[in-house]
Amino acid sequence: ESPLVIDSALDPSKPNYSKERPTLFRERHGWCPYSERAWLALEHCNVPYDTIRIDNTGPGVKPPYFARQTPQMKWPEGRVQGESMDLVEEIDVRYGNVILYPPDKKELVTELSNKFRKIFPSKSRPSSRAAFLFGWNGEPLWKSEFERVLTDTDVLLKEQQQSLGGPFFCGSQMTA
């Protein structure tokens, strides 16, 4: 059985959920970094999964069976879970053989995630395509603020590369 991919804006009918694989409810356009976080974890761990894309930006209409924010995961046993970092950890435990949160680096992963999160302006809107260029009110951030975010991110990454080696925050392997 091939994975199911539904764009709920085009097909709002309630799907038949798989009892063998998880279903990821993610933002429809691929702009939500939180949805992308869970999506990348599934891909990195080679998990077969179904996808339901939800329009949760602007005037988009959510399907009647979904009233939450993305991302959400409906696990094969029927449990629904949200919060992207919790999803990544659950994916890792279930399918990743603990590669995204390695036991010897779990505290470091959490510490660096928090440092990375603090770099971004508090009233900016997350987006992978417009990477914190806009505030929640839709107004663009000052260029100097955006450049500060890029510089601070680069400094944090370089510090970790010098101390741990490798292209990722926690060394040579991708982590959460």
CSV table of C-alpha atoms in Angstrom, one decimal:
chain,number,residue,atom,x,y,z
A,1,GLU,CA,0.0,0.0,0.0
A,2,SER,CA,1.6,3.3,-1.1
A,3,PRO,CA,1.6,6.3,1.3
A,4,LEU,CA,-1.4,8.6,1.2
A,5,VAL,CA,-0.9,12.3,0.5
A,6,ILE,CA,-4.0,14.5,0.8
A,7,ASP,CA,-4.2,18.2,0.3
A,8,SER,CA,-7.2,19.0,2.6
A,9,ALA,CA,-7.9,22.3,0.8
A,10,LEU,CA,-8.7,20.2,-2.4
A,11,ASP,CA,-10.2,17.2,-0.6
A,12,PRO,CA,-11.8,18.1,2.8
A,13,SER,CA,-13.3,14.6,3.3
A,14,LYS,CA,-12.2,12.7,6.3
A,15,PRO,CA,-9.5,10.1,5.3
A,16,ASN,CA,-9.2,6.5,6.3
A,17,TYR,CA,-6.2,6.5,8.6
A,18,SER,CA,-3.6,3.8,8.3
A,19,LYS,CA,-3.2,1.3,11.2
A,20,GLU,CA,0.4,0.5,10.0
A,21,ARG,CA,2.0,3.9,9.6
A,22,PRO,CA,1.7,7.4,11.2
A,23,THR,CA,-0.2,10.3,9.5
A,24,LEU,CA,1.5,13.7,9.6
A,25,PHE,CA,-0.7,16.7,9.5
A,26,ARG,CA,1.6,19.5,8.2
A,27,GLU,CA,1.2,23.0,6.8
A,28,ARG,CA,0.1,22.8,3.2
A,29,HIS,CA,2.6,25.1,1.6
A,30,GLY,CA,5.8,23.9,3.3
A,31,TRP,CA,6.3,27.2,5.0
A,32,CYS,CA,6.1,26.1,8.6
A,33,PRO,CA,9.4,25.2,10.1
A,34,TYR,CA,7.7,23.2,12.9
A,35,SER,CA,5.9,21.0,10.3
A,36,GLU,CA,9.2,20.7,8.4
A,37,ARG,CA,11.0,19.6,11.6
A,38,ALA,CA,8.6,16.6,12.0
A,39,TRP,CA,8.6,15.9,8.2
A,40,LEU,CA,12.4,15.8,8.1
A,41,ALA,CA,12.6,13.5,11.1
A,42,LEU,CA,10.3,11.0,9.4
A,43,GLU,CA,12.4,11.3,6.2
A,44,HIS,CA,15.7,11.0,8.0
A,45,CYS,CA,14.6,7.9,9.9
A,46,ASN,CA,13.1,6.4,6.6
A,47,VAL,CA,9.6,6.1,8.1
A,48,PRO,CA,6.8,5.3,5.7
A,49,TYR,CA,4.0,7.8,6.6
A,50,ASP,CA,0.9,9.4,5.3
A,51,THR,CA,0.6,13.1,4.8
A,52,ILE,CA,-2.4,15.4,5.1
A,53,ARG,CA,-1.6,19.0,4.2
A,54,ILE,CA,-3.6,21.6,6.1
A,55,ASP,CA,-4.1,25.2,5.0
A,56,ASN,CA,-3.5,27.1,8.2
A,57,THR,CA,-2.2,30.3,6.8
A,58,GLY,CA,-4.2,33.3,5.9
A,59,PRO,CA,-7.8,32.8,4.8
A,60,GLY,CA,-7.4,29.0,4.4
A,61,VAL,CA,-10.1,26.7,5.5
A,62,LYS,CA,-9.2,23.7,7.7
A,63,PRO,CA,-11.1,20.5,7.0
A,64,PRO,CA,-13.9,19.7,9.5
A,65,TYR,CA,-12.0,16.8,11.0
A,66,PHE,CA,-9.0,19.0,12.0
A,67,ALA,CA,-9.2,21.9,14.5
A,68,ARG,CA,-5.6,22.2,15.8
A,69,GLN,CA,-2.4,23.7,14.7
A,70,THR,CA,0.2,21.9,12.6
A,71,PRO,CA,2.2,19.8,12.9
A,72,GLN,CA,0.2,17.0,14.5
A,73,MET,CA,0.8,13.2,14.2
A,74,LYS,CA,-1.9,10.6,14.3
A,75,TRP,CA,0.0,7.4,15.4
A,76,PRO,CA,-1.0,4.0,14.1
A,77,GLU,CA,-2.7,3.2,17.4
A,78,GLY,CA,-4.9,6.3,17.0
A,79,ARG,CA,-3.2,8.6,19.5
A,80,VAL,CA,-2.8,12.2,18.3
A,81,GLN,CA,0.3,14.2,19.3
A,82,GLY,CA,1.5,17.7,18.6
A,83,GLU,CA,4.5,20.0,19.4
A,84,SER,CA,7.2,19.5,16.8
A,85,MET,CA,10.1,18.7,19.2
A,86,ASP,CA,7.9,16.1,21.0
A,87,LEU,CA,7.1,14.6,17.6
A,88,VAL,CA,10.8,14.4,16.6
A,89,GLU,CA,11.6,12.7,19.9
A,90,GLU,CA,8.7,10.2,19.5
A,91,ILE,CA,9.7,9.5,15.9
A,92,ASP,CA,13.3,8.9,17.1
A,93,VAL,CA,12.2,6.4,19.8
A,94,ARG,CA,9.8,4.6,17.6
A,95,TYR,CA,11.7,4.4,14.3
A,96,GLY,CA,15.1,6.1,14.5
A,97,ASN,CA,16.9,3.8,16.8
A,98,VAL,CA,17.7,6.9,18.9
A,99,ILE,CA,19.8,8.7,16.3
A,100,LEU,CA,18.2,12.1,16.6
A,101,TYR,CA,18.5,12.2,20.4
A,102,PRO,CA,21.5,10.0,21.0
A,103,PRO,CA,21.7,9.2,24.7
A,104,ASP,CA,25.2,10.7,25.0
A,105,LYS,CA,24.1,14.0,23.4
A,106,LYS,CA,20.5,14.4,24.5
A,107,GLU,CA,21.3,17.2,26.9
A,108,LEU,CA,23.4,18.9,24.3
A,109,VAL,CA,20.7,18.7,21.7
A,110,THR,CA,18.2,20.3,24.1
A,111,GLU,CA,20.7,23.0,25.2
A,112,LEU,CA,21.6,23.9,21.6
A,113,SER,CA,17.9,23.9,20.5
A,114,ASN,CA,17.2,26.4,23.2
A,115,LYS,CA,20.2,28.6,22.3
A,116,PHE,CA,19.2,28.5,18.6
A,117,ARG,CA,15.5,29.4,19.5
A,118,LYS,CA,16.7,32.4,21.6
A,119,ILE,CA,18.6,33.9,18.6
A,120,PHE,CA,15.4,34.8,16.8
A,121,PRO,CA,13.4,37.9,17.5
A,122,SER,CA,10.6,37.2,20.0
A,123,LYS,CA,7.9,38.8,17.8
A,124,SER,CA,8.9,37.4,14.5
A,125,ARG,CA,7.0,34.9,12.5
A,126,PRO,CA,8.7,31.6,11.8
A,127,SER,CA,9.0,30.4,8.2
A,128,SER,CA,11.5,28.4,6.3
A,129,ARG,CA,10.9,30.4,3.2
A,130,ALA,CA,10.9,33.8,4.7
A,131,ALA,CA,13.1,32.9,7.6
A,132,PHE,CA,11.9,35.2,10.3
A,133,LEU,CA,11.8,38.2,8.0
A,134,PHE,CA,8.4,39.2,9.2
A,135,GLY,CA,6.7,40.0,12.5
A,136,TRP,CA,3.5,38.4,13.6
A,137,ASN,CA,1.7,41.5,12.4
A,138,GLY,CA,3.0,40.9,8.9
A,139,GLU,CA,5.4,43.9,8.9
A,140,PRO,CA,8.9,43.2,7.7
A,141,LEU,CA,11.7,43.1,10.4
A,142,TRP,CA,14.5,45.7,10.1
A,143,LYS,CA,17.3,44.5,7.9
A,144,SER,CA,19.8,45.0,10.8
A,145,GLU,CA,17.7,42.6,12.9
A,146,PHE,CA,17.6,39.9,10.2
A,147,GLU,CA,21.4,40.3,9.7
A,148,ARG,CA,21.9,39.9,13.5
A,149,VAL,CA,20.0,36.6,13.4
A,150,LEU,CA,22.1,35.3,10.5
A,151,THR,CA,25.3,36.4,12.2
A,152,ASP,CA,24.4,34.9,15.6
A,153,THR,CA,23.3,31.6,14.0
A,154,ASP,CA,26.6,31.4,12.1
A,155,VAL,CA,28.6,32.1,15.3
A,156,LEU,CA,26.7,29.3,17.2
A,157,LEU,CA,27.2,26.9,14.4
A,158,LYS,CA,30.9,27.7,14.1
A,159,GLU,CA,31.4,27.3,17.9
A,160,GLN,CA,29.9,23.8,17.7
A,161,GLN,CA,31.9,22.9,14.6
A,162,GLN,CA,35.1,23.9,16.4
A,163,SER,CA,34.4,22.0,19.5
A,164,LEU,CA,32.7,18.9,18.0
A,165,GLY,CA,33.6,18.9,14.3
A,166,GLY,CA,31.2,18.1,11.6
A,167,PRO,CA,28.6,20.2,9.7
A,168,PHE,CA,25.8,19.9,12.3
A,169,PHE,CA,25.2,21.6,15.7
A,170,CYS,CA,26.1,18.3,17.5
A,171,GLY,CA,29.0,17.2,15.4
A,172,SER,CA,29.1,14.8,12.4
A,173,GLN,CA,25.5,13.4,12.6
A,174,MET,CA,22.2,15.2,12.2
A,175,THR,CA,20.3,15.5,15.5
A,176,ALA,CA,17.1,17.0,16.6
